[in-house]
Amino acid sequence: MNGTETFRALHHGRLPDDPLILPGPWDAASARVFAEAGFPALATPSAGVAASLGYADGDVPADEMFAAVARIARAVDVPVSADVEGGYGLPAKELVERLLEAGAVGCNLEDSDGGVLKDPREHADYLAEVRAAAGDRLFLNARVDTFVHGDGDPGRAIGRAGRYVAAGADCVYPILAPEDVLPLLRAGIQGPLNALHRPAPDAPSPTALGTLGATRVTFGPGLQRRTAQALREIADGLLRQGPGTLPHTG
């Protein structure tokens, strides 16, 4: 199997209590940590990569995003899918070419722009163009933004997802869907379903999200932000020790 075939196979035949867990690396170093820990594949978060490059989410120039994805993919031997936001306005063929050049085996594509939902028919047409250009070389994860930029109606989310699956999406991602809505989404959507895990004391575990209907679980920028918080605590501790006790790094 090539990387894309391996990645696609990871989404199928899974038990409900065994969803595919895809950590989100934001640079080559974090990607190596996740791969060495034993995760079979990775999925970059656009917001986490943006933070690592010094940008706000959504402000990363396309060239810098693709370069960051290429560094991540080059650093590990496991498949890497890339969050490329809304596609940066690129024609489908160019988007596919740039993803493949970066070494990605798949991508996330959002169905909103500037906080406004796209027309689902037009977005489905774009997804169909991406599928036609990619053939089976990319795993296409279609984000459904009904719960983050729409009215949160599960029926509308299922309707949008159905259009995207029909257009060739391999998986759909109703980002920020409430946990108690996942069974309804699972019942109404064909194929793999991506759920977002949010780090919080009362948040369901990835396994619990699987039992609710998720085929795969991603983390958005959550892992990058937790790492930044841990580093902030280390930095604060060093400062509290006083300048005379800071470690010498030569």
Coordinates of C-alpha atoms in Angstrom, one line a residue:
M1 CA 0.0 0.0 0.0
N2 CA 1.1 3.6 -0.6
G3 CA 0.6 6.2 2.0
T4 CA -2.9 7.3 0.9
E5 CA -4.1 3.7 0.6
T6 CA -2.8 3.0 4.1
F7 CA -4.5 6.2 5.4
R8 CA -7.8 5.4 3.8
A9 CA -7.7 1.8 5.1
L10 CA -7.3 3.1 8.7
H11 CA -10.8 4.6 8.4
H12 CA -12.6 1.4 7.7
G13 CA -13.5 -1.7 9.6
R14 CA -13.1 0.1 13.0
L15 CA -15.0 -1.0 16.1
P16 CA -17.1 1.7 17.8
D17 CA -14.7 1.8 20.8
D18 CA -11.6 2.1 18.6
P19 CA -11.8 5.3 16.6
L20 CA -8.8 6.4 14.6
I21 CA -7.0 9.0 16.8
L22 CA -5.1 11.5 14.7
P23 CA -2.9 14.0 16.7
G24 CA -2.3 17.3 15.1
P25 CA 1.4 18.2 14.7
W26 CA 2.2 21.9 14.2
D27 CA 5.9 21.4 13.2
A28 CA 8.4 18.7 12.4
A29 CA 9.5 18.2 16.0
S30 CA 5.9 17.6 17.3
A31 CA 5.3 15.3 14.3
R32 CA 8.2 13.2 15.3
V33 CA 7.0 13.0 18.9
F34 CA 3.6 11.7 17.8
A35 CA 5.0 9.3 15.3
E36 CA 7.5 7.9 17.7
A37 CA 4.7 7.4 20.3
G38 CA 3.1 5.0 17.8
F39 CA 0.3 6.9 16.2
P40 CA -0.3 5.4 12.7
A41 CA -1.1 8.7 11.0
L42 CA -1.2 12.5 11.7
A43 CA -3.5 15.4 10.7
T44 CA -2.2 18.9 10.8
P45 CA -4.3 21.7 12.3
S46 CA -4.3 25.0 10.4
A47 CA -4.6 27.0 13.6
G48 CA -1.7 25.1 15.3
V49 CA 0.5 25.6 12.3
A50 CA -0.5 29.2 12.1
A51 CA 0.6 29.7 15.7
S52 CA 3.9 28.0 15.1
L53 CA 4.5 30.4 12.1
G54 CA 3.6 33.5 14.0
Y55 CA 0.2 34.1 12.4
A56 CA -3.4 34.2 13.5
D57 CA -5.6 31.4 12.4
G58 CA -6.6 32.0 8.8
D59 CA -3.9 34.4 8.0
V60 CA -1.1 32.1 6.9
P61 CA -0.2 32.6 3.2
A62 CA -0.7 29.5 1.1
D63 CA 3.0 29.1 0.3
E64 CA 4.0 29.1 4.0
M65 CA 1.3 26.6 4.9
F66 CA 2.3 24.2 2.1
A67 CA 6.0 24.6 3.1
A68 CA 5.1 23.8 6.8
V69 CA 3.1 20.7 5.7
A70 CA 6.1 19.6 3.6
R71 CA 8.4 19.8 6.6
I72 CA 6.1 17.8 8.7
A73 CA 5.5 15.1 6.1
R74 CA 9.2 14.9 5.4
A75 CA 10.0 14.4 9.2
V76 CA 8.0 11.2 9.7
D77 CA 7.3 7.9 8.0
V78 CA 3.5 7.8 8.8
P79 CA 0.8 9.3 6.5
V80 CA 0.1 13.0 7.1
S81 CA -3.2 14.7 6.1
A82 CA -3.2 18.5 5.9
D83 CA -5.7 21.1 7.0
V84 CA -5.7 23.6 4.1
E85 CA -8.6 25.7 5.4
G86 CA -10.9 26.6 2.4
G87 CA -8.3 25.8 -0.2
Y88 CA -6.8 29.3 -0.4
G89 CA -8.8 30.2 -3.5
L90 CA -6.8 27.7 -5.6
P91 CA -8.3 25.9 -8.5
A92 CA -8.9 22.2 -7.7
K93 CA -6.1 20.9 -9.9
E94 CA -3.5 23.3 -8.4
L95 CA -4.6 22.5 -4.9
V96 CA -4.2 18.8 -5.5
E97 CA -0.8 19.3 -7.1
R98 CA 0.5 21.4 -4.2
L99 CA -0.8 18.9 -1.6
L100 CA 0.9 16.0 -3.4
E101 CA 4.1 18.0 -3.8
A102 CA 4.1 18.6 0.0
G103 CA 3.8 14.9 0.7
A104 CA 0.3 15.0 2.1
V105 CA -2.0 12.0 1.7
G106 CA -5.2 13.9 2.4
C107 CA -6.7 17.2 3.3
N108 CA -9.4 19.0 5.2
L109 CA -11.5 21.6 3.3
E110 CA -13.9 24.0 5.1
D111 CA -17.3 24.8 3.9
S112 CA -17.3 28.4 5.2
D113 CA -15.4 31.5 4.3
G114 CA -14.8 34.4 6.7
G115 CA -17.3 33.0 9.2
V116 CA -20.1 32.6 6.6
L117 CA -21.3 29.2 5.3
K118 CA -20.7 28.6 1.6
D119 CA -23.5 27.6 -0.7
P120 CA -23.5 23.8 -0.2
R121 CA -24.1 23.1 -3.9
E122 CA -21.2 25.3 -5.0
H123 CA -18.9 23.8 -2.4
A124 CA -20.0 20.3 -3.4
D125 CA -19.0 21.2 -7.0
Y126 CA -15.6 22.3 -5.8
L127 CA -15.1 19.1 -3.8
A128 CA -16.1 17.1 -6.9
E129 CA -13.4 19.0 -8.9
V130 CA -10.8 18.2 -6.2
R131 CA -11.8 14.5 -6.3
A132 CA -11.6 14.4 -10.1
A133 CA -8.2 16.0 -10.0
A134 CA -6.9 13.8 -7.2
G135 CA -8.4 10.5 -8.2
D136 CA -7.5 8.1 -5.4
R137 CA -4.3 9.9 -4.5
L138 CA -5.8 12.0 -1.7
F139 CA -8.2 11.3 1.2
L140 CA -10.7 14.1 1.2
N141 CA -12.2 15.2 4.6
A142 CA -15.0 17.7 4.1
R143 CA -15.6 20.0 7.0
V144 CA -19.2 20.9 7.8
D145 CA -19.4 24.2 9.7
T146 CA -23.0 24.2 10.6
F147 CA -22.3 24.1 14.3
V148 CA -19.6 26.8 14.3
H149 CA -20.9 29.3 11.7
G150 CA -24.4 28.1 11.1
D151 CA -27.6 27.6 13.2
G152 CA -26.5 24.3 14.6
D153 CA -29.4 22.4 13.0
P154 CA -28.3 18.7 12.8
G155 CA -30.7 18.2 9.8
R156 CA -28.9 20.9 7.9
A157 CA -25.5 19.4 8.8
I158 CA -26.6 16.0 7.6
G159 CA -27.9 17.6 4.3
R160 CA -24.6 19.4 3.7
A161 CA -22.6 16.3 4.5
G162 CA -24.7 14.2 2.1
R163 CA -23.9 16.5 -0.7
Y164 CA -20.2 16.3 0.1
V165 CA -20.2 12.5 0.3
A166 CA -22.0 12.4 -3.1
A167 CA -19.3 14.7 -4.5
G168 CA -16.6 12.3 -3.5
A169 CA -15.6 13.2 0.1
D170 CA -14.1 10.2 1.9
C171 CA -15.0 11.6 5.3
V172 CA -17.1 14.5 6.8
Y173 CA -16.2 16.6 9.7
P174 CA -19.1 18.4 11.5
I175 CA -16.7 20.5 13.6
L176 CA -17.9 21.5 17.1
A177 CA -21.0 19.2 16.9
P178 CA -22.3 18.6 20.4
E179 CA -21.5 15.1 21.7
D180 CA -25.1 14.3 22.2
V181 CA -25.8 15.0 18.5
L182 CA -23.1 12.6 17.2
P183 CA -25.4 9.5 17.2
L184 CA -27.9 11.4 15.1
L185 CA -25.2 12.5 12.7
R186 CA -23.9 9.0 12.6
A187 CA -27.3 7.6 11.6
G188 CA -27.8 10.2 8.9
I189 CA -24.3 10.3 7.3
Q190 CA -22.7 7.7 5.1
G191 CA -19.1 6.8 5.5
P192 CA -16.5 7.9 8.1
L193 CA -17.3 10.7 10.5
N194 CA -14.7 13.0 12.1
A195 CA -15.3 14.4 15.6
L196 CA -13.3 17.1 17.4
H197 CA -11.9 16.3 20.9
R198 CA -11.8 19.3 23.1
P199 CA -9.5 19.1 26.1
A200 CA -11.7 19.8 29.1
P201 CA -12.2 18.0 32.5
D202 CA -15.7 16.9 31.5
A203 CA -15.1 16.2 27.8
P204 CA -15.7 12.7 26.5
S205 CA -12.6 10.7 25.8
P206 CA -11.7 9.8 22.2
T207 CA -13.0 6.3 22.9
A208 CA -16.3 7.7 24.1
L209 CA -16.5 9.8 21.0
G210 CA -16.1 6.6 19.0
T211 CA -18.9 4.9 20.9
L212 CA -21.1 7.9 20.1
G213 CA -20.4 7.5 16.3
A214 CA -17.1 9.0 15.5
T215 CA -14.9 7.0 13.1
R216 CA -11.9 9.3 13.7
V217 CA -11.0 11.9 16.3
T218 CA -8.9 15.0 15.8
F219 CA -7.8 17.8 18.1
G220 CA -7.7 21.0 16.1
P221 CA -5.1 23.3 17.7
G222 CA -5.8 21.8 21.2
L223 CA -2.5 19.9 21.5
Q224 CA -0.4 22.8 20.3
R225 CA -2.1 25.1 22.8
R226 CA -1.7 22.7 25.7
T227 CA 2.0 22.5 24.8
A228 CA 2.3 26.2 24.7
Q229 CA 0.7 26.4 28.1
A230 CA 3.1 23.9 29.5
L231 CA 6.1 25.8 28.1
R232 CA 4.6 29.0 29.6
E233 CA 4.6 27.3 33.0
I234 CA 8.2 26.2 32.6
A235 CA 9.2 29.8 31.6
D236 CA 7.4 31.2 34.6
G237 CA 9.1 28.7 36.8
L238 CA 12.5 29.7 35.5
L239 CA 11.8 33.4 36.0
R240 CA 10.7 32.7 39.6
Q241 CA 14.0 31.1 40.3
G242 CA 15.8 34.4 39.5
P243 CA 18.4 35.2 36.9
G244 CA 21.2 33.7 38.8
T245 CA 19.7 30.3 38.7
L246 CA 18.6 30.1 35.0
P247 CA 20.2 27.2 33.3
H248 CA 23.3 27.9 31.2
T249 CA 22.6 26.9 27.6
G250 CA 25.9 28.0 26.2

